[in-house]
C-alpha atoms as one frame of an Amber mdcrd trajectory, in Angstrom:
protein
   3.848 -13.737 -11.654   4.012 -10.473  -9.792   7.149  -8.367 -10.085   7.042
  -6.034  -7.070   5.480  -5.409  -3.687   4.164  -2.057  -2.575   2.721  -1.279
   0.836   1.140   1.990   1.904  -0.496   3.129   5.089  -1.766   6.432   6.354
  -2.618   7.359   9.923  -3.218  10.410  12.045   0.166  11.736  13.078   1.348
   9.642  16.045   3.698  10.838  18.758   7.403  11.218  17.959   8.201   8.183
  20.083   5.898   6.033  17.954   7.418   7.303  14.701  10.897   6.615  16.080
   9.836   3.069  17.031   8.564   2.494  13.476  11.810   3.693  11.932  13.951
   1.751  14.381  12.041  -1.431  13.591  12.469  -0.847   9.851  16.181  -0.439
  10.478  16.049  -3.998  11.792  15.575  -5.197   8.201  19.340  -4.585   7.812
  18.820  -3.288   4.288  21.927  -1.833   2.687  20.576   1.646   1.978  22.617
   3.268  -0.785  20.758   6.578  -0.501  19.226   8.123   2.604  18.005  11.672
   2.874  15.744  13.812   5.030  13.756  16.703   3.600  12.439  19.629   5.597
  11.593  23.262   4.957  13.629  24.039   8.059  16.854  23.085   6.234  18.755
  25.777   4.389  19.054  23.520   1.306  15.797  21.569   1.892  17.525  18.163
   2.049  20.300  16.496   4.010  22.047  13.320   2.910  23.078  10.618   5.367
  25.207   7.509   5.354  23.835   6.137   8.621  20.131   5.386   8.973  20.085
   6.178  12.699  21.374   9.719  12.049  18.651  10.213   9.429  16.047   9.061
  11.944  17.240  11.647  14.484  17.148  14.407  11.882  13.655  13.461  10.719
  12.279  13.277  14.264  13.766  16.671  15.104  11.968  18.238  12.123   8.841
  16.135  11.980   6.496  19.018  12.760   7.361  20.635   9.441   4.625  19.971
   6.893   5.711  17.567   4.132   8.926  16.641   5.948  10.084  13.158   4.977
  12.745  10.518   5.307  13.588   8.492   2.214  15.835   5.494   1.802  16.678
   3.531  -1.320  18.758   0.433  -1.882  20.075  -0.084  -5.398  21.543  -3.020
  -7.251  23.513  -1.378 -10.027  21.220   1.216 -11.556  18.040  -0.528 -10.448
  16.188   0.177  -7.217  15.813  -2.890  -5.015  14.049  -1.472  -1.965  12.727
   1.945  -1.108  11.101   3.431   1.957   9.333   6.757   2.321   7.896   8.082
   5.560   6.309  11.479   5.224   4.413  13.982   7.335   1.607  15.289   5.121
  -1.349  17.641   5.380  -3.840  17.316   8.228  -1.227  15.941  10.599  -1.022
  12.584   8.844   1.825  10.102   8.621   2.249   8.377   5.253   4.397   5.264
   4.920   5.329   3.644   1.607   7.550   0.589   1.254   8.475  -0.939  -2.108
  10.297  -4.220  -2.686  11.439  -4.473  -6.299  13.913  -7.277  -5.774  13.503
  -9.855  -8.568  11.995 -13.258  -7.831  10.871 -12.531  -4.305   9.200 -15.458
  -2.557   5.802 -15.857  -0.947   7.549 -16.067   2.419   9.272 -12.724   1.798
   5.999 -11.152   0.693   4.174 -12.202   3.834   7.105 -11.129   6.012   7.083
  -7.531   4.749   3.321  -7.307   4.344   2.594  -8.566   7.841   5.297  -6.309
   9.297   3.691  -3.126   7.977   0.186  -4.424   8.653   1.172  -4.881  12.298
   2.495  -1.315  12.383  -0.811  -0.072  11.007  -2.795  -2.080  13.549  -0.685
  -0.703  16.385  -1.505   2.926  15.564  -4.271   4.612  17.551  -5.893   6.507
  14.686  -5.900   4.726  11.326  -6.959   6.091   7.937  -6.179   3.415   5.355
  -3.867   0.540   4.561  -3.160  -1.261   1.316  -0.618  -3.760   0.081  -0.441
  -4.787  -3.506   1.655  -6.561  -6.076   2.330  -5.428  -9.607   2.722  -6.893
 -13.060   5.002  -5.560 -15.762   2.192  -4.071 -17.872  -1.298  -3.657 -16.438
  -2.880  -2.686 -19.752  -1.418  -5.727 -21.491  -2.480  -7.969 -18.624  -6.063
  -6.619 -18.699  -6.264  -6.837 -22.498  -4.917 -10.384 -22.790  -7.229 -11.685
 -20.069 -10.472  -9.988 -21.044 -10.569  -7.708 -18.019 -11.244  -4.405 -19.769
 -14.881  -4.893 -20.744 -16.421  -4.034 -17.371 -16.631  -0.460 -16.117 -16.466
  -0.105 -12.353 -15.029   2.127  -9.671 -12.192   0.464  -7.795 -12.640   2.503
  -4.622 -12.961  -0.665  -2.509  -9.339  -1.324  -3.473  -8.255   2.252  -2.728
  -7.808   2.664  -6.499  -5.358  -0.249  -6.816  -7.010  -3.238  -8.481  -4.123
  -5.583  -7.647  -4.532  -5.088  -3.906  -3.732  -8.114  -1.822  -5.021  -6.650
   1.417  -6.679  -3.309   2.009  -8.513  -1.722   4.904 -11.051   0.627   3.396
 -13.020   3.208   5.404 -16.619   4.014   4.512 -15.545   7.532   3.529 -13.841
   5.934   0.502 -16.007   2.974  -0.517 -19.334   4.555   0.463 -19.607   6.880
  -2.514 -20.037   4.064  -5.037 -20.863   0.897  -3.105 -22.873   0.106  -0.023
 -21.360  -1.928   2.764 -23.886  -4.710   2.099 -22.928  -4.860  -1.598 -19.265
  -5.243  -0.775 -19.765  -7.782   2.001 -21.563  -9.980  -0.524 -18.951  -9.504
  -3.264 -16.859 -12.518  -4.345 -13.621 -11.446  -2.667 -11.320 -14.154  -1.363
 -11.991 -12.692   2.083 -13.883  -9.662   3.381 -14.925  -8.706   6.892 -16.162
  -5.646   8.701 -13.995  -4.120  11.406 -14.881  -1.311  13.784 -16.218   2.017
  12.479 -17.500   0.320   9.278 -13.987  -0.269   7.971 -13.812  -3.225   5.589
 -10.786  -5.490   5.429 -10.529  -7.039   1.976  -8.162  -9.787   0.874  -8.433
 -10.399  -2.843  -5.953 -13.173  -3.631  -5.301 -16.516  -2.034  -1.800 -16.592
  -3.530  -0.711 -12.937  -3.718   2.451 -13.269  -5.791   0.830 -15.609  -8.299
  -1.994 -13.295  -9.325  -1.669 -14.173 -12.999  -2.770 -17.792 -12.594  -5.997
 -18.825 -14.348  -8.051 -19.164 -11.174  -7.178 -15.670 -10.009  -7.936 -14.203
 -13.420 -11.346 -15.881 -13.416 -11.999 -14.590  -9.892 -11.005 -11.072 -10.972
 -13.399 -11.312 -13.924 -16.266 -12.356 -11.607 -15.448  -9.607  -9.138 -15.274
  -6.861 -11.770 -18.615  -8.044 -13.181 -20.171  -8.028  -9.711 -18.864  -4.552
  -8.835 -20.105  -3.159 -12.149 -23.593  -4.537 -11.485 -23.841  -3.828  -7.764
 -23.100  -0.181  -7.191 -24.690   3.199  -6.529 -23.224   5.165  -9.440 -25.195
   6.197 -12.565 -25.897   3.666 -15.311 -24.194   5.908 -17.888 -20.733   5.565
 -16.317
């Protein structure tokens, strides 16, 4: 079984009103944030701590033009992180959003709730760059070794470098260096379709939080074999 959810999206920097709407909607999760801070080069001490999420939102919006400014929230259960959220203004006027759910024993319903929420945010943005949501296992190397998944060499650019992706929207600028669009559209993904501007939407798993079941492992083995044999990179990889 998977043990965490991580969702990332990047888009051209939207207007302040859009960023505020995103943060206000996240606040609707009613997560008990135990740590909230805003970072900006405009602050005398670089960071400001907050107890109230709304006040952090206002501070972030006021300083959003500063490169690498960010708002970060974390909810802890004891010493362990349960949820974390990072929204950051990065180079080239981009907005980066990362949400992590590390709560133990999350359900499929919870997964789809959070994943669809951030997917909808991504779809609502005018200028998109990439989106990926993925689940993790405790030890990737052990998982690969025990299931015979380390014997095929391939570039995982279609997955935006995360082989456990559930859903990813991959632009040609990323997948095009090592795979053609035709190769990927014929690959044995659970689902793949072409969107506008040659962006590919890939869904890899039918049951995203049960990626360690035998059927998924066999599908991963077939996919890795296919991607290693259908590519544009040199044979001596």
